XYZ file of C-alpha atoms in Angstrom:
769
model
C 12.433 7.066 26.353
C 9.918 9.283 24.611
C 12.549 10.930 22.438
C 12.945 7.947 20.131
C 9.265 8.185 19.138
C 10.095 11.299 17.122
C 12.697 9.467 15.010
C 12.594 10.125 11.282
C 10.383 7.631 9.469
C 10.458 7.312 5.719
C 7.728 9.261 3.984
C 6.735 8.633 0.411
C 4.506 10.636 -1.892
C 2.059 8.578 -3.865
C -0.836 9.136 -6.229
C -4.220 7.529 -6.716
C -3.247 6.288 -10.170
C -0.239 4.406 -8.819
C 2.378 6.639 -10.364
C 5.925 6.873 -9.133
C 6.596 6.948 -5.426
C 9.437 9.057 -4.109
C 11.016 9.557 -0.684
C 10.084 12.840 0.940
C 11.737 14.981 3.613
C 9.615 16.575 6.310
C 10.563 20.025 5.046
C 8.987 19.182 1.639
C 5.532 18.284 2.927
C 3.972 21.679 2.128
C 5.693 22.135 -1.237
C 3.012 21.808 -3.924
C 4.305 22.490 -7.471
C 1.802 24.471 -9.512
C -0.514 25.062 -6.536
C -2.728 28.174 -6.594
C -1.756 30.519 -3.779
C -5.264 31.834 -3.183
C -7.001 28.443 -2.854
C -7.204 26.037 0.075
C -4.575 23.297 -0.157
C -5.487 19.826 1.115
C -2.676 17.442 2.066
C -3.389 13.929 3.362
C -0.915 11.815 5.339
C -1.794 8.118 5.129
C -0.491 5.381 7.384
C -1.731 2.350 9.265
C -2.690 2.765 12.918
C 0.447 3.139 15.023
C 2.649 4.089 12.077
C 3.521 7.504 13.533
C 1.082 9.917 11.868
C 0.314 11.702 15.141
C 3.992 11.933 16.074
C 4.731 13.366 12.618
C 2.148 16.155 12.875
C 3.226 16.949 16.447
C 6.813 17.190 15.190
C 5.641 19.562 12.440
C 4.025 21.728 15.133
C 7.238 21.614 17.181
C 9.355 22.504 14.138
C 7.041 25.441 13.427
C 7.430 26.707 17.000
C 11.202 26.580 16.444
C 11.047 28.773 13.340
C 10.516 26.296 10.498
C 7.523 26.487 8.101
C 7.641 30.277 8.432
C 4.930 30.666 5.761
C 2.423 29.976 8.553
C 1.732 32.511 11.310
C -0.893 30.267 12.923
C -0.860 26.481 13.351
C -3.834 24.712 14.936
C -3.718 20.987 15.739
C -6.806 18.901 16.541
C -7.198 15.274 17.585
C -10.335 14.293 15.656
C -11.436 11.607 18.082
C -11.714 14.254 20.806
C -13.919 16.615 18.806
C -16.018 14.219 16.728
C -19.051 13.758 18.991
C -22.136 14.444 16.822
C -24.051 16.357 19.500
C -21.231 18.896 19.927
C -21.609 22.157 17.975
C -18.846 24.680 17.348
C -18.209 27.850 15.436
C -14.838 28.255 13.741
C -13.899 30.862 16.351
C -14.805 28.453 19.188
C -12.669 25.751 17.658
C -9.615 27.907 17.023
C -9.564 30.328 19.933
C -11.403 28.501 22.712
C -10.426 24.853 22.360
C -6.939 24.979 20.919
C -5.534 28.090 22.559
C -7.341 30.874 24.392
C -5.728 34.305 23.987
C -5.656 36.363 27.170
C -6.957 39.372 25.242
C -7.809 40.554 21.728
C -9.442 37.316 20.532
C -11.830 39.257 18.237
C -8.931 41.069 16.530
C -6.919 37.822 16.220
C -9.879 35.975 14.674
C -10.487 38.837 12.227
C -6.793 38.752 11.234
C -7.058 34.988 10.619
C -10.109 35.513 8.375
C -8.267 38.214 6.411
C -5.052 36.131 6.036
C -6.060 32.477 5.469
C -2.834 31.687 3.560
C -0.943 32.133 6.833
C -3.014 29.450 8.610
C -2.278 25.715 8.881
C -5.074 23.507 10.270
C -4.101 19.953 11.256
C -6.841 17.352 11.762
C -5.231 14.214 13.149
C -7.267 11.025 12.739
C -9.631 12.068 9.944
C -11.130 8.543 9.989
C -12.718 9.432 13.349
C -14.919 11.999 11.597
C -16.801 9.770 9.187
C -18.735 6.543 9.135
C -20.520 4.686 6.360
C -22.607 7.739 5.564
C -21.577 10.428 3.124
C -19.680 13.387 4.462
C -22.196 16.239 4.978
C -22.088 19.401 2.929
C -21.667 22.679 4.775
C -25.192 24.163 4.792
C -24.764 27.179 7.071
C -24.524 30.627 5.471
C -21.928 31.925 7.978
C -19.711 28.940 8.907
C -17.192 31.252 10.601
C -19.769 32.383 13.174
C -22.661 29.873 13.167
C -22.610 26.766 15.366
C -22.321 23.510 13.454
C -20.997 19.968 13.900
C -17.293 19.346 13.428
C -18.131 17.359 10.274
C -19.965 20.333 8.765
C -17.203 22.697 9.842
C -14.506 20.558 8.227
C -16.709 20.113 5.161
C -16.853 23.918 4.795
C -13.060 24.111 5.000
C -12.580 21.349 2.396
C -15.217 22.852 0.074
C -13.421 26.234 0.379
C -16.494 27.943 1.797
C -14.687 28.638 5.048
C -11.246 30.215 5.332
C -10.493 29.694 1.629
C -6.746 29.863 1.053
C -5.639 28.072 4.233
C -3.673 24.804 4.301
C -5.379 21.640 5.595
C -3.264 18.699 6.762
C -5.346 15.542 7.385
C -4.102 12.186 8.673
C -5.985 8.941 7.978
C -5.536 5.235 7.516
C -5.051 3.889 3.955
C -8.225 1.783 4.052
C -10.398 4.721 5.043
C -12.142 6.076 1.959
C -10.760 9.578 2.436
C -11.065 10.230 -1.303
C -14.855 9.902 -1.134
C -15.043 12.914 1.162
C -12.251 15.059 -0.231
C -12.829 15.677 -3.927
C -9.461 17.216 -4.676
C -6.194 16.390 -2.942
C -3.151 18.528 -3.612
C -0.778 15.979 -2.146
C -0.928 12.461 -0.718
C 1.833 11.259 1.583
C 2.210 7.781 3.034
C 4.232 6.783 6.097
C 5.710 3.377 5.390
C 7.265 2.616 8.779
C 10.720 1.564 9.929
C 13.276 -0.204 7.766
C 15.188 -3.080 9.487
C 18.043 -0.650 10.212
C 15.649 1.892 11.740
C 14.083 -0.841 13.897
C 17.498 -1.677 15.308
C 18.203 2.012 15.930
C 14.874 2.471 17.752
C 15.479 -0.577 19.967
C 19.049 0.546 20.729
C 17.807 4.016 21.713
C 14.989 2.571 23.820
C 17.454 0.508 25.855
C 20.229 3.114 25.680
C 22.341 3.176 28.844
C 20.822 0.000 30.312
C 23.183 -2.919 31.087
C 21.190 -5.351 28.947
C 20.954 -3.135 25.823
C 22.830 -5.594 23.563
C 20.922 -8.557 24.981
C 17.610 -6.816 24.294
C 18.398 -6.209 20.631
C 19.645 -9.789 20.218
C 16.556 -11.208 21.945
C 14.111 -9.239 19.770
C 15.967 -9.983 16.509
C 15.987 -13.695 17.317
C 12.182 -13.607 17.376
C 11.702 -12.945 13.636
C 7.938 -12.507 13.879
C 8.057 -9.842 16.594
C 10.978 -8.103 14.902
C 8.929 -7.942 11.684
C 6.134 -6.180 13.598
C 8.667 -3.624 14.819
C 8.340 -1.929 11.399
C 5.368 -0.247 13.099
C 6.651 2.273 15.686
C 3.831 1.584 18.139
C 4.384 -2.187 17.919
C 8.103 -1.630 18.346
C 7.406 0.237 21.587
C 5.206 -2.580 22.928
C 7.789 -5.228 22.045
C 10.520 -3.171 23.737
C 8.399 -2.721 26.884
C 7.770 -6.450 27.103
C 11.409 -7.284 26.398
C 12.440 -4.929 29.207
C 10.064 -6.691 31.611
C 11.280 -10.153 30.538
C 14.951 -9.237 31.021
C 14.306 -7.609 34.396
C 12.638 -10.836 35.550
C 15.677 -12.836 34.456
C 13.935 -14.655 31.590
C 15.519 -15.129 28.189
C 12.612 -15.711 25.821
C 9.890 -13.555 24.271
C 6.352 -14.626 23.327
C 6.039 -16.095 19.857
C 2.818 -14.369 18.748
C 1.233 -10.928 18.842
C -1.598 -12.226 21.036
C 0.751 -13.492 23.737
C 2.692 -10.206 23.609
C -0.430 -8.211 24.474
C -1.711 -10.808 26.910
C 1.540 -10.476 28.841
C 1.521 -6.706 28.386
C -1.913 -6.423 30.044
C -0.902 -8.920 32.713
C 2.290 -6.997 33.511
C 0.259 -3.808 33.863
C -2.249 -5.320 36.292
C -0.761 -8.280 38.206
C 2.164 -6.562 40.026
C -0.253 -4.104 41.657
C -2.971 -6.676 42.321
C -3.989 -8.254 45.631
C -6.398 -11.107 46.309
C -9.038 -8.566 47.272
C -8.750 -6.623 44.009
C -8.338 -9.603 41.644
C -12.071 -10.187 41.168
C -12.774 -6.454 40.884
C -10.004 -6.041 38.271
C -11.370 -8.970 36.270
C -14.825 -7.351 36.246
C -13.427 -3.923 35.359
C -11.324 -5.422 32.544
C -14.369 -7.257 31.141
C -16.369 -3.997 31.218
C -13.527 -2.097 29.567
C -13.270 -4.811 26.893
C -17.007 -4.427 26.192
C -16.583 -0.648 25.853
C -13.627 -1.174 23.458
C -15.737 -3.394 21.233
C -18.877 -1.266 21.145
C -16.931 1.945 20.525
C -15.049 0.154 17.730
C -18.316 -0.862 16.098
C -19.131 2.857 15.853
C -15.613 3.628 14.518
C -14.770 5.475 17.730
C -12.091 5.268 20.384
C -13.231 8.067 22.731
C -16.253 8.741 24.923
C -17.492 11.193 27.539
C -16.074 10.336 30.940
C -19.569 10.682 32.447
C -20.782 7.871 30.165
C -18.449 5.294 31.731
C -20.538 2.710 33.626
C -18.894 3.229 37.023
C -16.274 5.165 38.939
C -14.341 1.899 39.503
C -14.034 1.211 35.771
C -12.895 4.778 35.113
C -10.247 4.621 37.863
C -9.123 1.162 36.688
C -8.736 2.342 33.066
C -6.800 5.485 34.037
C -4.665 3.786 36.725
C -3.349 1.086 34.400
C -2.946 3.359 31.376
C -5.731 1.917 29.193
C -7.436 5.318 28.997
C -6.136 8.845 28.599
C -8.261 11.803 29.779
C -8.875 14.944 27.713
C -10.972 18.113 27.936
C -13.675 18.984 25.391
C -13.571 22.416 23.751
C -15.636 24.934 25.678
C -17.972 27.475 24.127
C -17.104 31.069 24.878
C -20.476 31.595 26.579
C -20.226 28.522 28.806
C -17.906 28.214 31.769
C -18.424 24.482 32.343
C -15.610 22.164 31.342
C -16.440 18.641 30.112
C -14.015 15.747 30.056
C -13.655 12.662 27.909
C -11.615 9.474 27.884
C -9.891 7.854 24.921
C -8.109 4.537 24.585
C -4.389 5.158 25.013
C -3.604 3.089 21.967
C -5.474 1.694 18.970
C -3.817 -1.735 19.326
C -4.914 -1.955 22.957
C -8.490 -1.226 21.870
C -8.212 -4.036 19.294
C -6.903 -6.491 21.888
C -9.604 -5.578 24.417
C -12.267 -5.827 21.691
C -11.148 -9.388 20.938
C -11.057 -10.151 24.655
C -14.699 -9.041 24.900
C -15.716 -11.474 22.137
C -13.976 -14.231 24.099
C -15.461 -13.358 27.484
C -19.014 -12.371 26.482
C -21.428 -15.139 27.438
C -24.039 -13.967 24.923
C -21.647 -14.538 22.000
C -21.667 -18.244 21.222
C -18.909 -20.147 19.447
C -20.703 -20.408 16.101
C -21.355 -16.659 15.883
C -17.667 -15.841 16.549
C -16.655 -16.729 13.010
C -18.581 -13.755 11.607
C -16.077 -11.448 13.303
C -13.215 -12.907 11.242
C -12.227 -11.045 8.076
C -12.349 -13.753 5.425
C -15.937 -14.518 4.390
C -16.303 -15.747 0.826
C -19.735 -14.877 -0.589
C -21.547 -12.182 1.383
C -19.766 -8.868 1.449
C -19.042 -7.799 4.998
C -18.732 -4.247 6.276
C -15.186 -3.026 6.694
C -13.839 -4.019 10.109
C -12.579 -0.829 11.759
C -10.840 -2.772 14.533
C -8.742 -4.578 11.948
C -6.503 -6.508 14.373
C -9.447 -8.077 16.239
C -9.572 -11.240 14.022
C -5.890 -11.998 14.736
C -6.213 -11.431 18.480
C -9.466 -13.396 18.567
C -7.931 -16.423 16.808
C -4.931 -16.266 19.140
C -7.053 -16.008 22.308
C -9.214 -18.957 21.250
C -6.109 -21.149 21.424
C -4.831 -19.684 24.692
C -7.789 -20.564 26.901
C -5.694 -22.784 29.191
C -2.835 -20.262 29.366
C -2.088 -19.130 32.917
C -1.928 -15.477 31.869
C -5.328 -15.676 30.212
C -6.839 -17.380 33.275
C -5.470 -14.601 35.492
C -7.423 -12.010 33.475
C -10.658 -13.982 33.358
C -12.781 -15.988 35.764
C -14.042 -18.223 32.930
C -13.305 -21.928 33.084
C -11.325 -23.697 30.380
C -14.183 -25.885 29.131
C -16.326 -22.875 28.286
C -13.522 -21.372 26.169
C -12.870 -24.662 24.397
C -16.476 -24.600 23.185
C -15.669 -21.411 21.286
C -12.516 -22.899 19.769
C -14.144 -25.876 18.039
C -16.409 -23.839 15.696
C -13.343 -21.896 14.498
C -11.508 -25.111 13.572
C -14.625 -26.399 11.814
C -15.029 -23.096 9.953
C -11.403 -23.116 8.724
C -11.750 -26.719 7.537
C -14.780 -25.800 5.417
C -13.304 -22.587 4.032
C -12.555 -22.489 0.275
C -9.033 -21.182 0.811
C -8.049 -21.179 -2.872
C -10.960 -18.837 -3.686
C -10.005 -16.068 -1.239
C -8.817 -12.722 -2.600
C -5.200 -11.798 -1.643
C -6.197 -9.461 1.237
C -8.490 -12.056 2.814
C -5.914 -14.798 2.317
C -3.281 -12.749 4.148
C -5.714 -12.112 7.011
C -6.430 -15.841 7.224
C -2.688 -16.618 7.342
C -2.230 -14.103 10.173
C -5.113 -15.601 12.141
C -3.853 -19.152 11.679
C -0.332 -18.098 12.648
C -1.650 -16.546 15.883
C -3.247 -19.878 16.852
C 0.131 -21.670 16.538
C -1.939 -24.782 15.832
C 0.204 -27.248 13.855
C -2.946 -28.844 12.460
C -4.407 -25.574 11.135
C -1.059 -24.326 9.813
C -0.576 -27.572 7.871
C -4.219 -27.605 6.720
C -3.907 -24.117 5.177
C -0.458 -24.795 3.689
C -1.744 -27.869 1.827
C -4.689 -25.958 0.350
C -2.897 -22.934 -1.062
C -3.123 -22.683 -4.838
C 0.250 -22.830 -6.655
C -0.196 -19.406 -8.310
C -0.359 -16.760 -5.579
C -0.878 -13.195 -6.776
C -0.378 -10.228 -4.460
C -0.399 -7.759 -7.357
C -1.101 -4.276 -5.983
C -1.553 -5.561 -2.402
C 0.781 -3.931 0.133
C 2.906 -6.642 1.792
C 4.203 -5.550 5.202
C 7.084 -7.333 6.987
C 4.643 -9.325 9.206
C 2.697 -10.358 6.063
C 5.909 -11.675 4.534
C 6.827 -13.556 7.722
C 3.517 -15.456 8.002
C 3.507 -16.141 4.247
C 7.042 -17.566 4.423
C 6.294 -19.699 7.458
C 3.213 -21.278 5.846
C 4.782 -21.745 2.388
C 7.617 -23.676 4.058
C 5.083 -26.207 5.298
C 3.834 -27.024 1.804
C 5.334 -29.524 -0.634
C 3.979 -27.656 -3.658
C 5.995 -25.379 -5.912
C 4.685 -21.822 -6.018
C 4.651 -18.881 -8.406
C 4.404 -15.520 -6.587
C 3.317 -12.254 -8.197
C 4.716 -9.489 -5.966
C 4.382 -6.550 -8.379
C 3.345 -3.216 -6.840
C 3.264 -4.811 -3.383
C 5.714 -2.332 -1.769
C 7.593 -5.334 -0.359
C 10.899 -4.387 1.250
C 14.197 -5.892 0.133
C 14.496 -8.237 3.121
C 10.987 -9.550 2.494
C 11.723 -10.125 -1.189
C 14.942 -11.921 -0.263
C 13.130 -14.179 2.232
C 10.376 -15.177 -0.208
C 12.487 -15.793 -3.312
C 14.987 -17.712 -1.170
C 12.378 -20.376 -0.356
C 13.162 -23.637 -2.137
C 9.544 -24.251 -3.126
C 9.110 -20.801 -4.685
C 9.860 -21.857 -8.251
C 9.252 -18.494 -9.929
C 8.199 -14.954 -9.087
C 7.344 -11.567 -10.560
C 8.225 -8.377 -8.712
C 8.994 -4.755 -9.390
C 12.005 -4.649 -11.710
C 13.748 -1.961 -9.642
C 13.226 -3.922 -6.393
C 14.546 -7.096 -8.001
C 17.667 -5.430 -9.433
C 18.292 -3.734 -6.074
C 18.112 -7.132 -4.366
C 20.557 -8.630 -6.861
C 22.998 -5.769 -6.374
C 22.803 -6.322 -2.622
C 23.437 -10.063 -3.007
C 26.375 -9.287 -5.275
C 27.882 -6.933 -2.676
C 27.483 -9.510 0.104
C 28.861 -12.192 -2.264
C 25.837 -14.429 -1.739
C 26.281 -15.860 -5.229
C 24.193 -18.974 -4.583
C 21.024 -17.010 -3.771
C 21.904 -14.510 -6.512
C 21.904 -17.218 -9.155
C 18.819 -18.948 -7.720
C 16.814 -15.706 -7.640
C 17.794 -14.725 -11.196
C 16.662 -18.133 -12.439
C 13.290 -17.744 -10.696
C 12.557 -14.190 -11.857
C 9.856 -13.816 -14.539
C 9.720 -10.667 -16.678
C 7.564 -11.754 -19.623
C 5.378 -9.947 -20.631
C 6.781 -6.533 -19.701
C 4.991 -3.191 -20.111
C 7.050 -0.003 -19.872
C 4.864 2.910 -18.729
C 7.426 5.342 -17.282
C 10.993 6.468 -17.906
C 11.888 4.612 -14.711
C 10.673 1.348 -16.282
C 13.102 1.899 -19.160
C 15.921 2.746 -16.741
C 15.154 -0.386 -14.702
C 15.212 -2.505 -17.873
C 18.590 -0.986 -18.772
C 19.863 -1.762 -15.267
C 18.722 -5.376 -15.732
C 20.754 -5.671 -18.930
C 23.795 -4.141 -17.206
C 23.255 -6.562 -14.323
C 23.633 -9.470 -16.736
C 27.120 -8.269 -17.649
C 28.057 -8.220 -13.970
C 26.375 -11.600 -13.404
C 28.665 -13.258 -15.929
C 31.641 -12.397 -13.708
C 29.840 -13.311 -10.446
C 28.610 -16.690 -11.656
C 31.948 -17.413 -13.265
C 33.628 -16.853 -9.899
C 31.120 -19.109 -8.169
C 30.772 -21.963 -10.665
C 33.510 -21.614 -13.203
C 31.164 -21.030 -16.156
C 32.349 -18.525 -18.728
C 28.948 -17.237 -19.858
C 25.595 -16.699 -18.177
C 22.241 -15.348 -19.335
C 19.611 -14.124 -16.894
C 16.595 -16.272 -17.871
C 14.213 -13.293 -17.597
C 16.225 -11.514 -20.318
C 16.626 -14.621 -22.406
C 12.911 -15.503 -22.217
C 11.301 -12.066 -22.694
C 8.899 -12.546 -25.598
C 6.494 -9.623 -25.375
C 7.455 -6.005 -24.714
C 4.867 -3.211 -24.621
C 5.921 0.423 -24.749
C 3.386 2.971 -23.417
C 5.168 6.110 -22.221
C 2.844 8.521 -24.011
C 3.661 11.612 -26.089
C 5.675 13.580 -23.495
C 8.451 11.030 -22.910
C 7.708 8.670 -25.810
C 10.606 9.498 -28.118
C 13.147 10.021 -25.334
C 12.231 6.720 -23.677
C 12.124 4.803 -26.950
C 15.591 5.947 -28.032
C 16.874 4.624 -24.715
C 14.967 1.352 -25.148
C 16.309 0.750 -28.659
C 19.866 0.640 -27.301
C 19.093 -2.504 -25.270
C 16.651 -4.352 -27.557
C 19.433 -6.555 -28.898
C 19.892 -7.986 -25.387
C 16.543 -9.845 -25.657
C 17.200 -12.760 -28.063
C 13.696 -14.276 -27.771
C 11.704 -11.053 -28.283
C 8.744 -11.979 -30.508
C 6.265 -9.136 -29.950
C 7.159 -5.443 -29.810
C 4.057 -3.299 -29.274
C 4.225 0.503 -29.486
C 0.482 1.049 -29.855
C -0.600 2.881 -26.680
C -3.907 4.615 -25.954
C -2.029 7.821 -25.165
C 0.039 7.573 -28.421
C 3.801 7.378 -27.956
C 4.619 9.546 -30.957
C 8.130 8.168 -31.640
C 7.962 9.761 -35.112
C 10.518 9.378 -37.878
C 13.477 9.687 -35.520
C 12.231 6.739 -33.461
C 11.497 4.710 -36.610
C 15.018 5.367 -37.955
C 16.610 4.373 -34.624
C 14.548 1.164 -34.498
C 15.355 0.207 -38.096
C 19.077 0.263 -37.269
C 18.685 -2.608 -34.781
C 16.391 -4.776 -36.936
C 19.228 -7.199 -37.847
C 19.594 -8.118 -34.139
C 15.867 -8.877 -33.650
C 15.978 -12.315 -35.211
C 12.986 -13.720 -33.268
C 10.612 -10.779 -33.764
C 7.245 -11.978 -35.160
C 4.920 -9.039 -34.410
C 5.830 -5.356 -34.716
C 3.080 -2.859 -33.860
C 4.002 0.741 -34.730
C 0.413 2.027 -34.817
C -0.330 5.668 -33.919
C 3.252 6.920 -33.747
C 3.262 9.895 -36.153
C 5.512 8.148 -38.665
C 5.681 9.868 -42.084
C 7.175 8.851 -45.449
C 10.658 9.607 -44.081
C 10.282 7.067 -41.286
C 8.550 4.560 -43.580
C 11.493 4.724 -46.007
C 13.982 3.995 -43.207
C 11.840 1.109 -41.952
C 11.355 -0.343 -45.436
C 15.096 -0.433 -46.088
C 15.709 -2.574 -42.995
C 12.494 -4.643 -42.797
C 13.826 -7.614 -44.859
C 16.397 -8.227 -42.101
C 13.533 -9.181 -39.728
C 13.658 -12.815 -40.823
C 10.835 -14.007 -38.517
C 8.379 -11.100 -38.858
C 4.779 -12.251 -39.430
C 2.686 -9.187 -38.549
C 3.501 -5.519 -39.177
C 1.080 -2.764 -38.168
C 1.543 0.858 -39.262
C -2.086 1.767 -38.524
C -3.007 5.461 -38.076
C 0.298 7.125 -38.954
C 1.006 9.805 -41.597
C 2.393 7.650 -44.417
C 1.667 8.855 -47.963
C 2.219 7.313 -51.410
C 6.021 7.619 -51.268
C 6.091 5.587 -48.073
C 3.658 3.041 -49.561
C 5.916 2.739 -52.624
C 8.946 1.949 -50.453
C 6.983 -0.649 -48.505
C 5.724 -2.197 -51.753
C 9.302 -2.606 -53.006
C 10.390 -4.734 -50.031
C 7.295 -6.905 -49.553
C 8.540 -9.715 -51.854
C 11.755 -9.903 -49.809
C 9.841 -10.344 -46.526
C 9.258 -14.086 -46.844
C 7.898 -14.617 -43.340
C 5.340 -11.747 -43.407
C 1.671 -12.782 -43.223
C -0.216 -9.578 -42.242
C 0.415 -5.903 -43.122
C -1.838 -3.153 -41.715
C -1.544 0.350 -43.223
C -5.080 1.602 -42.446
C -5.811 5.230 -41.571
C -2.740 6.758 -43.203
C -2.657 9.249 -46.120
C -2.203 6.784 -48.932
C -4.136 7.551 -52.138
C -5.192 5.277 -54.968
C -1.657 5.502 -56.452
C -0.011 4.057 -53.343
C -2.780 1.463 -52.979
C -2.180 0.303 -56.568
C 1.565 -0.068 -55.907
C 0.920 -2.180 -52.808
C -1.569 -4.334 -54.749
C 0.916 -4.897 -57.596
C 3.546 -5.951 -55.074
C 1.073 -8.267 -53.340
C 0.835 -10.385 -56.523
C 4.504 -11.292 -56.061
C 3.909 -12.276 -52.396
C 1.933 -15.523 -52.147
C 3.069 -15.834 -48.505
C 1.085 -12.741 -47.392
C -2.424 -13.622 -46.189
C -3.888 -10.210 -45.384
C -3.268 -6.587 -46.436
C -5.417 -4.098 -44.496
C -5.262 -0.711 -46.234
C -8.514 1.259 -45.947
C -7.587 4.953 -46.041
C -9.944 7.940 -46.194
C -7.798 9.277 -49.060
C -8.382 6.211 -51.300
C -11.583 6.543 -53.386
C -13.981 3.772 -52.333
C -14.495 2.532 -55.889
C -10.717 2.133 -56.322
C -10.379 0.137 -53.113
C -13.348 -2.047 -54.015
C -11.804 -2.723 -57.423
C -8.452 -3.659 -55.879
C -10.195 -6.004 -53.447
C -11.857 -7.754 -56.386
C -8.428 -8.210 -57.974
C -7.003 -9.739 -54.762
C -9.259 -11.097 -52.020
C -6.433 -10.818 -49.458
C -7.035 -7.058 -49.321
C -9.277 -6.036 -46.419
C -11.154 -2.756 -46.117
């Protein structure tokens, strides 16, 4: 059953500036285009707790031992939570050749070889978040970091700053919320583990129950519980759900818990109760309460491990190890010390979260009113980042489970005492300004309310959601989508959802846009088109038409070649839609509203791909009948040049609604201006034309002057910062006299003598300088 943990999970590379994400194979992790061979390379693997970061790096180590990644002669793997105690001091040699692996002989020669050949060394630090707190990461101050004793933070700092073993490869794992970028100034590669797709979840569950008589029943049972199945996107959650499902089926039951809190309540109960007698019940309750307190106080220090000697009693230690809450480990030994020290670490981050929440419930010194400060959705005062990020959900769930038989079996508290803690939570939620919460806090609130399963609170929140819900740039996981769907269903309002850059999966997008009270939505164009193609293949024409009618594209900003490709795919999709909708409803023509209603299109690909992307865009411009504003003025300058201007001028007759055309800063010369001028009169609705900061001279100005009288709708022309002289300025001014419809001509140019321009302005006040 451990083999399925090493299943392939999708990896994506990402960047801090939100550039393109791309799927990545494990074999590509260490490929860094343009990397300098002689410098240390830093690669960070991001992923939420339980997403499989540790399994991934262990698999890398296993692959290396089987002959892959042959560029490395040495691979060292460290679990940061086991080496992060501040009082521990190590030298690099201690860390590599005493803790990780101790050679039987020749350790001095091996260490010297490592120092001479850093490029052949891979150092893996798993759980980088365990090495820092709210303080800044220390700089390496020692003069000989290879030999001097220093803290693990200082040692790692020396490696990152390239003072120690410069030229090696560092692979760090961390959680996305941890500010890893504050401590690592330059990353060569960032990789994110995004978890299981629905198909991979099914495969994991099938492998977990492989060979058992109730394999099919198990998969069916888990899939029927949508909420738990959504959590199975996380490998560690998937394992917990499978364990509980196995227990339920073995006991002859046919239903799973409905919330995450009840899953872990039953998980803990199943661990303890079968082995419990009347004599040990009280002792187990006391040990569990102590363990819960340890979980919370370690979490407050951003830790999950401690020295075994620091545990309060032998009974607690034996209890934690016996029931699998703790795992033991050995600390690295110094070469001059023969004593071996041991530590204990929570077996799982989620278990530590659950026990931390249990402590807040059981602790007599924590009153009901003070519990609300441990929830993650305050409005005014900024709270410190909650390291145990699942505690609020478990806490809310436990507050509404105080009369549950499972909860009572773990605690000797009476029901009345627990109810006292529940009332302040309800009061707090009722007073909360829900429509003022930022998207992350709102999602956390929805999760907490869902865990309570309180009809009153669920309805209360649903009625107070604002109609415009933006999750722009906020990662939406499958469980996020599930709780959002379930609460939106309870509201009578119509909602607009902004799901752009939310990394929402296709099933999640389908579930949200399929809701009747979601009236409109924005999402990544590629995700939306992919959903429509899927609906077309499954012949779900009703949802296909409904989702196309809800999709909002306006305004659209193209920043990459992929944006242009996605826009082209959307136009092609319309051609297919005509056939699909015709089959479903009998209509002979159909326009996707997002295409029909696109009014503003910004183009900002920059100089490298500007012309190539624009030539591709021009081919589909005619598909947007309502396009009023075409803006090619980007900070990075698109540089479409004369070729782009010529290509655009050829489609002018199709742009009948265009009112604003901004071609500023595009390296257009007289050649391009002539082509534009010839076709400009066909833009029958054009009101504003900007050719600011190009390279247009007098010949181009002359051609523009000739067509101005024919451009009856034009109100503003901007030709500032070109290369027009007094001659061209005079021609434009003469033409302006024949154009009473034009309100403003902006034509200051450094090549026009100031006296000439001032004179022309006196002749016609519509000229601006």
